Coordinates of C-alpha atoms and ligand atoms in Angstrom, one line a residue:
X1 CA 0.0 0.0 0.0
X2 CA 1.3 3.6 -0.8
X3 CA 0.7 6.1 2.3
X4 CA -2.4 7.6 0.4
X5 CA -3.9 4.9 0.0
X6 CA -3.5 3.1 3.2
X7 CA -4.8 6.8 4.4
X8 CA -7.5 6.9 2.2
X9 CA -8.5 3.3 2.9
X10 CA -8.8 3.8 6.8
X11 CA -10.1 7.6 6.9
X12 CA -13.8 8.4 7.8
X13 CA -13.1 11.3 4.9
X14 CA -12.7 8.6 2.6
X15 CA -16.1 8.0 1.5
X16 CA -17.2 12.1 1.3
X17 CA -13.6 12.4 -0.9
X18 CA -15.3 9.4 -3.2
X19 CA -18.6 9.9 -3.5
X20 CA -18.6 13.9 -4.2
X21 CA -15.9 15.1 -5.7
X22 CA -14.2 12.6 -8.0
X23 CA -15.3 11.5 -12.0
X24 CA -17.3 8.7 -12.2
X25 CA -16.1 6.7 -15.5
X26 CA -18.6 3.6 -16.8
X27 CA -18.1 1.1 -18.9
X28 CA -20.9 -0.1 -20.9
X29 CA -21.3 -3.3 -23.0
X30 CA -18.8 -5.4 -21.1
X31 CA -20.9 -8.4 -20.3
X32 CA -21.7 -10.7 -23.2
X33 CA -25.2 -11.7 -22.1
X34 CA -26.2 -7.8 -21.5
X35 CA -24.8 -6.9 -24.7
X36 CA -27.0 -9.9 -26.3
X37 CA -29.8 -8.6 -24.3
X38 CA -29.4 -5.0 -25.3
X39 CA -29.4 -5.9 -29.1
X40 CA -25.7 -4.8 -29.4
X41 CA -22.7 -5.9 -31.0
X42 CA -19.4 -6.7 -28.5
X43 CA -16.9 -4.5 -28.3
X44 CA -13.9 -4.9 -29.8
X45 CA -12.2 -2.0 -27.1
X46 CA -14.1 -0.9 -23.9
X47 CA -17.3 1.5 -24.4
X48 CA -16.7 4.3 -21.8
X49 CA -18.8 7.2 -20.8
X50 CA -19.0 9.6 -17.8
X51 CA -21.5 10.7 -15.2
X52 CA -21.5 13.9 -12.9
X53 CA -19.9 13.6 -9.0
X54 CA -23.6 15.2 -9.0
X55 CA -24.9 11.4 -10.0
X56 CA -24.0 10.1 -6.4
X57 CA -26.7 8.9 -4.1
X58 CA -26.4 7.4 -0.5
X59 CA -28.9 5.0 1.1
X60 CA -31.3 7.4 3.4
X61 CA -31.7 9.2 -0.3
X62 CA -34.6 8.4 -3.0
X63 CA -33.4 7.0 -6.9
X64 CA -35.6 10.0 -8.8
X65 CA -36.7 9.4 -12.1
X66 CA -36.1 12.1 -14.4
X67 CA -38.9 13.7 -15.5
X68 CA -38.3 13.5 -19.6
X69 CA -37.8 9.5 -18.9
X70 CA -40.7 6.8 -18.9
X71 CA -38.9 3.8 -18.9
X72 CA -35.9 4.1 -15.7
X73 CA -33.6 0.9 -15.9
X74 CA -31.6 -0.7 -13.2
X75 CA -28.2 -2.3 -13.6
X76 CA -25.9 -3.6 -11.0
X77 CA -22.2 -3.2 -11.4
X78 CA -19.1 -3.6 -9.5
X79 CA -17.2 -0.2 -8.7
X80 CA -13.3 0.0 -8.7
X81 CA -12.2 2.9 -6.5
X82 CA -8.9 4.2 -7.4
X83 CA -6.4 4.8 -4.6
X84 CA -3.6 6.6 -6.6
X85 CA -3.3 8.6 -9.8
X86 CA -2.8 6.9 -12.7
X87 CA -1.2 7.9 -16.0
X88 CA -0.7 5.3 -19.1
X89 CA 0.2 2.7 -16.8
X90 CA 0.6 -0.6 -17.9
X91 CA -1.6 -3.5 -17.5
X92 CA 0.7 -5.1 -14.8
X93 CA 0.8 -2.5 -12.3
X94 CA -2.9 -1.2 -13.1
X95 CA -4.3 -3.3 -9.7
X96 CA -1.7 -1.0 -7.5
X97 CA -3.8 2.1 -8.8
X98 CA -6.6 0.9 -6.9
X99 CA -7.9 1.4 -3.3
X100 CA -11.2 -0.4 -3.1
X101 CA -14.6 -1.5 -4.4
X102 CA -18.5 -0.7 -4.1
X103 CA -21.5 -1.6 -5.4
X104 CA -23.0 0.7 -7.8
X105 CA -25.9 1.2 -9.9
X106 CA -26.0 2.5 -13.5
X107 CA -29.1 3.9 -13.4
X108 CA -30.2 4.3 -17.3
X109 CA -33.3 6.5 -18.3
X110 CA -33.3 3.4 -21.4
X111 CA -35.9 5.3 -23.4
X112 CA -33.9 8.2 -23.3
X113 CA -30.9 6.1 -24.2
X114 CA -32.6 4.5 -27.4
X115 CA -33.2 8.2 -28.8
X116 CA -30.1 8.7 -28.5
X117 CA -28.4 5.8 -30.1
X118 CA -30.8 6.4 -33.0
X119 CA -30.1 10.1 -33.0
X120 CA -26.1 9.6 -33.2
X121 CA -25.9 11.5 -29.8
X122 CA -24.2 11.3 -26.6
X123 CA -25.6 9.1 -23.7
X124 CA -25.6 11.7 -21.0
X125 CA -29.3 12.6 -20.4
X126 CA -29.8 8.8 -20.3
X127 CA -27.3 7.8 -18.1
X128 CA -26.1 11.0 -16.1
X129 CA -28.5 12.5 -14.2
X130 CA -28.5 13.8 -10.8
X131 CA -29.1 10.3 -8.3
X132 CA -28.4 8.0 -11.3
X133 CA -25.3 6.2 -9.4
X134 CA -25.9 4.6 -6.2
X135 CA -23.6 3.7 -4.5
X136 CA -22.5 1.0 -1.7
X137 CA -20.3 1.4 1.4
X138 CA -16.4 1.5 0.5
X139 CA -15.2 -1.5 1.0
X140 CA -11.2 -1.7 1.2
X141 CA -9.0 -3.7 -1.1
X142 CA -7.8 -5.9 1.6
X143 CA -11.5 -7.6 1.9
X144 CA -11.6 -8.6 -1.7
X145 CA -8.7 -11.0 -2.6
X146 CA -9.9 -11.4 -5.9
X147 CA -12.7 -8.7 -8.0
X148 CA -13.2 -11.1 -10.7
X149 CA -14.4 -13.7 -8.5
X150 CA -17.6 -12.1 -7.0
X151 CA -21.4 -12.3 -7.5
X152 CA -23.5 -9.5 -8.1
X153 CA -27.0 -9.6 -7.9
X154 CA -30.0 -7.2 -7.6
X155 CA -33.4 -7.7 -6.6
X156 CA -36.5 -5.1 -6.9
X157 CA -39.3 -5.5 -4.9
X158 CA -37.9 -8.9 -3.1
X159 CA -38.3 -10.6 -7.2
X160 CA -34.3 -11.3 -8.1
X161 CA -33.6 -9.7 -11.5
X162 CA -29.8 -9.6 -11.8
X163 CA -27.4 -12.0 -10.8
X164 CA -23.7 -12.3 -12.1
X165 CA -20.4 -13.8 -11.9
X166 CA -17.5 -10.4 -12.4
X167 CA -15.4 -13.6 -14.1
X168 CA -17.6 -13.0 -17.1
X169 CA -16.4 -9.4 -17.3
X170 CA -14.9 -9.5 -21.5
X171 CA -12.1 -6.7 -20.0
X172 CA -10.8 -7.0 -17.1
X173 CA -10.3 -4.6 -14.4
X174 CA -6.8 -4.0 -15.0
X175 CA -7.2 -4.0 -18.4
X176 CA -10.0 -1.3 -18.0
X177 CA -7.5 0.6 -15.5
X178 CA -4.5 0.1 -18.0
X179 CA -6.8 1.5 -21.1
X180 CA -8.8 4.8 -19.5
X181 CA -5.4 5.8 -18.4
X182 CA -4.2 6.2 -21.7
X183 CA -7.4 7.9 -22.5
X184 CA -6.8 10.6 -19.6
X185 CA -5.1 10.2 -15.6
X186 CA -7.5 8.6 -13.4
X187 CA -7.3 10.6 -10.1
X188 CA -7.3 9.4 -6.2
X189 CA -10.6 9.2 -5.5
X190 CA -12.3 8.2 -9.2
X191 CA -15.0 5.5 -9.6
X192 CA -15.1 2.8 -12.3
X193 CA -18.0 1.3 -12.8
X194 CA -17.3 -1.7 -14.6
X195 CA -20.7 -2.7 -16.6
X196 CA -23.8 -4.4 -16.0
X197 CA -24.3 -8.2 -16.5
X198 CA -27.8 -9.3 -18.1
X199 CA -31.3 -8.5 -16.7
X200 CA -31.4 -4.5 -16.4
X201 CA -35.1 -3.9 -16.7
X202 CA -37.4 -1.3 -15.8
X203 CA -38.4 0.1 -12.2
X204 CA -41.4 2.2 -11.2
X205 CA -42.1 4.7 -8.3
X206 CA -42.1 3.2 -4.8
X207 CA -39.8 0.4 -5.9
X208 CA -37.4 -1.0 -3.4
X209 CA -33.8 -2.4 -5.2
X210 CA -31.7 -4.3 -2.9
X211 CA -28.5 -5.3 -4.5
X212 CA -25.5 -6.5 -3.1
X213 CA -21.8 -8.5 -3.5
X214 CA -22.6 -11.5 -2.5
X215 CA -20.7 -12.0 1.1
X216 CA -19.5 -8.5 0.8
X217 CA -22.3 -5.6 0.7
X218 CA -25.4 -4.5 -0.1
X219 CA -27.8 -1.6 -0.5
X220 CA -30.9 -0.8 -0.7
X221 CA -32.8 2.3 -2.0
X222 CA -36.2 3.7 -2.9
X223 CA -37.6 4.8 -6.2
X224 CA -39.2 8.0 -7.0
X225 CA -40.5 10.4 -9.3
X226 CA -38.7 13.7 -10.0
X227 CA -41.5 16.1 -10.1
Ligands
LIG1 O1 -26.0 -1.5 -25.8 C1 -26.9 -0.7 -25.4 O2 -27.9 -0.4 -26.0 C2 -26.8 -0.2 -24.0 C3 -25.7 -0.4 -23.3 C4 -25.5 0.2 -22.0 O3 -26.4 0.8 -21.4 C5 -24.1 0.0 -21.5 C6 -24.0 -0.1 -20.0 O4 -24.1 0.8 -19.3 C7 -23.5 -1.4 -19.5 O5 -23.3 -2.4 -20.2 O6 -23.4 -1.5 -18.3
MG2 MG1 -24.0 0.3 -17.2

Protein backbone atom coordinates (compact mmCIF):
# COMPACT_ATOMS: atom_id res chain seq x y z
CA UNK A 1 0.00 0.00 0.00
CA UNK A 2 1.28 3.56 -0.80
CA UNK A 3 0.69 6.14 2.29
CA UNK A 4 -2.37 7.64 0.37
CA UNK A 5 -3.86 4.89 0.01
CA UNK A 6 -3.52 3.07 3.16
CA UNK A 7 -4.83 6.77 4.41
CA UNK A 8 -7.50 6.88 2.23
CA UNK A 9 -8.51 3.33 2.92
CA UNK A 10 -8.84 3.81 6.77
CA UNK A 11 -10.12 7.62 6.89
CA UNK A 12 -13.82 8.40 7.82
CA UNK A 13 -13.13 11.28 4.92
CA UNK A 14 -12.69 8.61 2.60
CA UNK A 15 -16.14 8.00 1.52
CA UNK A 16 -17.20 12.11 1.31
CA UNK A 17 -13.61 12.44 -0.90
CA UNK A 18 -15.26 9.44 -3.24
CA UNK A 19 -18.57 9.89 -3.50
CA UNK A 20 -18.57 13.91 -4.21
CA UNK A 21 -15.89 15.14 -5.72
CA UNK A 22 -14.25 12.56 -8.00
CA UNK A 23 -15.31 11.53 -12.01
CA UNK A 24 -17.29 8.66 -12.25
CA UNK A 25 -16.14 6.72 -15.50
CA UNK A 26 -18.60 3.60 -16.76
CA UNK A 27 -18.05 1.15 -18.91
CA UNK A 28 -20.91 -0.09 -20.93
CA UNK A 29 -21.33 -3.29 -22.99
CA UNK A 30 -18.79 -5.35 -21.06
CA UNK A 31 -20.86 -8.41 -20.32
CA UNK A 32 -21.74 -10.69 -23.20
CA UNK A 33 -25.23 -11.71 -22.14
CA UNK A 34 -26.23 -7.75 -21.53
CA UNK A 35 -24.84 -6.90 -24.72
CA UNK A 36 -27.05 -9.86 -26.32
CA UNK A 37 -29.83 -8.57 -24.32
CA UNK A 38 -29.41 -4.95 -25.35
CA UNK A 39 -29.40 -5.93 -29.15
CA UNK A 40 -25.68 -4.83 -29.40
CA UNK A 41 -22.74 -5.89 -31.01
CA UNK A 42 -19.40 -6.70 -28.48
CA UNK A 43 -16.93 -4.45 -28.30
CA UNK A 44 -13.88 -4.92 -29.85
CA UNK A 45 -12.22 -2.03 -27.09
CA UNK A 46 -14.07 -0.87 -23.88
CA UNK A 47 -17.27 1.48 -24.39
CA UNK A 48 -16.68 4.26 -21.76
CA UNK A 49 -18.80 7.16 -20.84
CA UNK A 50 -19.04 9.60 -17.82
CA UNK A 51 -21.54 10.70 -15.24
CA UNK A 52 -21.53 13.94 -12.92
CA UNK A 53 -19.92 13.61 -9.01
CA UNK A 54 -23.63 15.20 -8.97
CA UNK A 55 -24.94 11.39 -10.03
CA UNK A 56 -23.96 10.08 -6.37
CA UNK A 57 -26.71 8.94 -4.07
CA UNK A 58 -26.40 7.38 -0.52
CA UNK A 59 -28.93 4.99 1.09
CA UNK A 60 -31.26 7.41 3.38
CA UNK A 61 -31.67 9.21 -0.27
CA UNK A 62 -34.57 8.39 -2.97
CA UNK A 63 -33.40 6.97 -6.95
CA UNK A 64 -35.61 9.96 -8.82
CA UNK A 65 -36.75 9.42 -12.11
CA UNK A 66 -36.08 12.11 -14.35
CA UNK A 67 -38.94 13.69 -15.47
CA UNK A 68 -38.30 13.54 -19.60
CA UNK A 69 -37.80 9.55 -18.92
CA UNK A 70 -40.72 6.75 -18.92
CA UNK A 71 -38.86 3.81 -18.86
CA UNK A 72 -35.93 4.11 -15.70
CA UNK A 73 -33.60 0.90 -15.89
CA UNK A 74 -31.63 -0.70 -13.19
CA UNK A 75 -28.17 -2.33 -13.64
CA UNK A 76 -25.85 -3.55 -11.00
CA UNK A 77 -22.17 -3.24 -11.42
CA UNK A 78 -19.11 -3.59 -9.52
CA UNK A 79 -17.25 -0.16 -8.71
CA UNK A 80 -13.35 0.01 -8.74
CA UNK A 81 -12.19 2.86 -6.49
CA UNK A 82 -8.85 4.18 -7.36
CA UNK A 83 -6.38 4.81 -4.62
CA UNK A 84 -3.58 6.60 -6.59
CA UNK A 85 -3.28 8.55 -9.78
CA UNK A 86 -2.84 6.86 -12.72
CA UNK A 87 -1.17 7.87 -16.01
CA UNK A 88 -0.71 5.26 -19.14
CA UNK A 89 0.15 2.71 -16.83
CA UNK A 90 0.62 -0.59 -17.94
CA UNK A 91 -1.61 -3.53 -17.53
CA UNK A 92 0.70 -5.15 -14.84
CA UNK A 93 0.80 -2.53 -12.34
CA UNK A 94 -2.89 -1.24 -13.06
CA UNK A 95 -4.27 -3.35 -9.69
CA UNK A 96 -1.72 -0.97 -7.52
CA UNK A 97 -3.76 2.08 -8.79
CA UNK A 98 -6.61 0.86 -6.86
CA UNK A 99 -7.89 1.43 -3.26
CA UNK A 100 -11.25 -0.43 -3.07
CA UNK A 101 -14.59 -1.53 -4.38
CA UNK A 102 -18.49 -0.72 -4.14
CA UNK A 103 -21.53 -1.62 -5.38
CA UNK A 104 -23.03 0.65 -7.83
CA UNK A 105 -25.89 1.19 -9.90
CA UNK A 106 -26.03 2.50 -13.45
CA UNK A 107 -29.14 3.87 -13.40
CA UNK A 108 -30.19 4.26 -17.30
CA UNK A 109 -33.34 6.54 -18.33
CA UNK A 110 -33.31 3.40 -21.41
CA UNK A 111 -35.92 5.29 -23.43
CA UNK A 112 -33.90 8.18 -23.33
CA UNK A 113 -30.91 6.10 -24.21
CA UNK A 114 -32.62 4.49 -27.37
CA UNK A 115 -33.15 8.18 -28.83
CA UNK A 116 -30.12 8.73 -28.53
CA UNK A 117 -28.42 5.77 -30.13
CA UNK A 118 -30.76 6.38 -32.96
CA UNK A 119 -30.07 10.11 -33.05
CA UNK A 120 -26.14 9.63 -33.20
CA UNK A 121 -25.94 11.49 -29.79
CA UNK A 122 -24.18 11.32 -26.59
CA UNK A 123 -25.64 9.08 -23.70
CA UNK A 124 -25.61 11.67 -21.04
CA UNK A 125 -29.26 12.64 -20.45
CA UNK A 126 -29.80 8.84 -20.33
CA UNK A 127 -27.34 7.82 -18.05
CA UNK A 128 -26.06 11.02 -16.06
CA UNK A 129 -28.46 12.45 -14.24
CA UNK A 130 -28.53 13.83 -10.78
CA UNK A 131 -29.14 10.27 -8.35
CA UNK A 132 -28.41 8.04 -11.29
CA UNK A 133 -25.26 6.24 -9.37
CA UNK A 134 -25.94 4.55 -6.22
CA UNK A 135 -23.55 3.75 -4.48
CA UNK A 136 -22.47 0.98 -1.75
CA UNK A 137 -20.26 1.36 1.44
CA UNK A 138 -16.37 1.50 0.55
CA UNK A 139 -15.20 -1.46 0.96
CA UNK A 140 -11.25 -1.72 1.20
CA UNK A 141 -8.97 -3.69 -1.07
CA UNK A 142 -7.76 -5.88 1.60
CA UNK A 143 -11.46 -7.65 1.95
CA UNK A 144 -11.63 -8.57 -1.66
CA UNK A 145 -8.68 -10.97 -2.56
CA UNK A 146 -9.88 -11.37 -5.91
CA UNK A 147 -12.66 -8.67 -8.05
CA UNK A 148 -13.19 -11.12 -10.73
CA UNK A 149 -14.42 -13.73 -8.49
CA UNK A 150 -17.62 -12.05 -6.96
CA UNK A 151 -21.41 -12.30 -7.51
CA UNK A 152 -23.45 -9.46 -8.09
CA UNK A 153 -27.04 -9.60 -7.93
CA UNK A 154 -29.95 -7.22 -7.62
CA UNK A 155 -33.36 -7.65 -6.63
CA UNK A 156 -36.53 -5.15 -6.85
CA UNK A 157 -39.28 -5.51 -4.86
CA UNK A 158 -37.90 -8.91 -3.13
CA UNK A 159 -38.32 -10.56 -7.17
CA UNK A 160 -34.31 -11.27 -8.12
CA UNK A 161 -33.64 -9.68 -11.50
CA UNK A 162 -29.79 -9.61 -11.84
CA UNK A 163 -27.44 -11.98 -10.77
CA UNK A 164 -23.73 -12.26 -12.13
CA UNK A 165 -20.39 -13.75 -11.85
CA UNK A 166 -17.48 -10.44 -12.38
CA UNK A 167 -15.38 -13.56 -14.15
CA UNK A 168 -17.58 -13.03 -17.11
CA UNK A 169 -16.39 -9.38 -17.33
CA UNK A 170 -14.86 -9.53 -21.50
CA UNK A 171 -12.13 -6.66 -20.04
CA UNK A 172 -10.82 -7.03 -17.07
CA UNK A 173 -10.28 -4.55 -14.38
CA UNK A 174 -6.80 -3.98 -15.04
CA UNK A 175 -7.19 -3.97 -18.44
CA UNK A 176 -9.97 -1.25 -18.03
CA UNK A 177 -7.55 0.55 -15.51
CA UNK A 178 -4.50 0.07 -17.99
CA UNK A 179 -6.79 1.46 -21.11
CA UNK A 180 -8.78 4.75 -19.46
CA UNK A 181 -5.37 5.77 -18.39
CA UNK A 182 -4.25 6.17 -21.73
CA UNK A 183 -7.45 7.95 -22.47
CA UNK A 184 -6.78 10.57 -19.56
CA UNK A 185 -5.09 10.21 -15.61
CA UNK A 186 -7.48 8.57 -13.36
CA UNK A 187 -7.34 10.64 -10.13
CA UNK A 188 -7.28 9.36 -6.24
CA UNK A 189 -10.64 9.16 -5.50
CA UNK A 190 -12.29 8.22 -9.24
CA UNK A 191 -15.01 5.54 -9.56
CA UNK A 192 -15.14 2.84 -12.25
CA UNK A 193 -18.04 1.30 -12.80
CA UNK A 194 -17.26 -1.72 -14.62
CA UNK A 195 -20.66 -2.74 -16.64
CA UNK A 196 -23.80 -4.41 -16.05
CA UNK A 197 -24.32 -8.16 -16.52
CA UNK A 198 -27.77 -9.26 -18.07
CA UNK A 199 -31.35 -8.47 -16.72
CA UNK A 200 -31.40 -4.53 -16.44
CA UNK A 201 -35.07 -3.95 -16.67
CA UNK A 202 -37.44 -1.31 -15.78
CA UNK A 203 -38.38 0.14 -12.24
CA UNK A 204 -41.42 2.22 -11.18
CA UNK A 205 -42.05 4.71 -8.26
CA UNK A 206 -42.06 3.23 -4.78
CA UNK A 207 -39.82 0.41 -5.95
CA UNK A 208 -37.38 -0.97 -3.44
CA UNK A 209 -33.81 -2.42 -5.16
CA UNK A 210 -31.70 -4.35 -2.92
CA UNK A 211 -28.49 -5.32 -4.52
CA UNK A 212 -25.48 -6.46 -3.07
CA UNK A 213 -21.84 -8.53 -3.50
CA UNK A 214 -22.64 -11.50 -2.49
CA UNK A 215 -20.72 -12.00 1.11
CA UNK A 216 -19.55 -8.52 0.83
CA UNK A 217 -22.29 -5.63 0.74
CA UNK A 218 -25.41 -4.50 -0.07
CA UNK A 219 -27.82 -1.64 -0.49
CA UNK A 220 -30.89 -0.79 -0.75
CA UNK A 221 -32.85 2.31 -2.02
CA UNK A 222 -36.17 3.67 -2.87
CA UNK A 223 -37.57 4.76 -6.19
CA UNK A 224 -39.19 8.01 -6.98
CA UNK A 225 -40.47 10.38 -9.26
CA UNK A 226 -38.70 13.72 -10.05
CA UNK A 227 -41.49 16.11 -10.11
O1 LIG B 1 -26.02 -1.46 -25.83
C1 LIG B 1 -26.90 -0.74 -25.37
O2 LIG B 1 -27.90 -0.40 -25.96
C2 LIG B 1 -26.79 -0.22 -23.99
C3 LIG B 1 -25.68 -0.41 -23.29
C4 LIG B 1 -25.49 0.15 -21.98
O3 LIG B 1 -26.36 0.79 -21.39
C5 LIG B 1 -24.14 -0.01 -21.49
C6 LIG B 1 -23.96 -0.12 -20.04
O4 LIG B 1 -24.10 0.82 -19.30
C7 LIG B 1 -23.54 -1.42 -19.48
O5 LIG B 1 -23.34 -2.38 -20.23
O6 LIG B 1 -23.40 -1.50 -18.27
MG1 LIG C 1 -23.96 0.26 -17.24
Amino acid sequence: LTRSTAAMAGSKQLSRFWEWGRNIVCVGRNYAEHAKEMGSALPAEPLFFLKPSSAYVREGSPILRPYYCRNLHHEVELGVVIGRRARAVPEAEAMEHVAGYALCLDMTARDTQEECKKKGLPWTLAKGFASSCPVSDFVPKEKIPDPHKLQIWLKVNGKLRQEGDTSSMIFSIPYLISYISHVFPLEEGDLILTGSPKGVGSVEANDEIEAGIRDVVSMRFKVAHEF
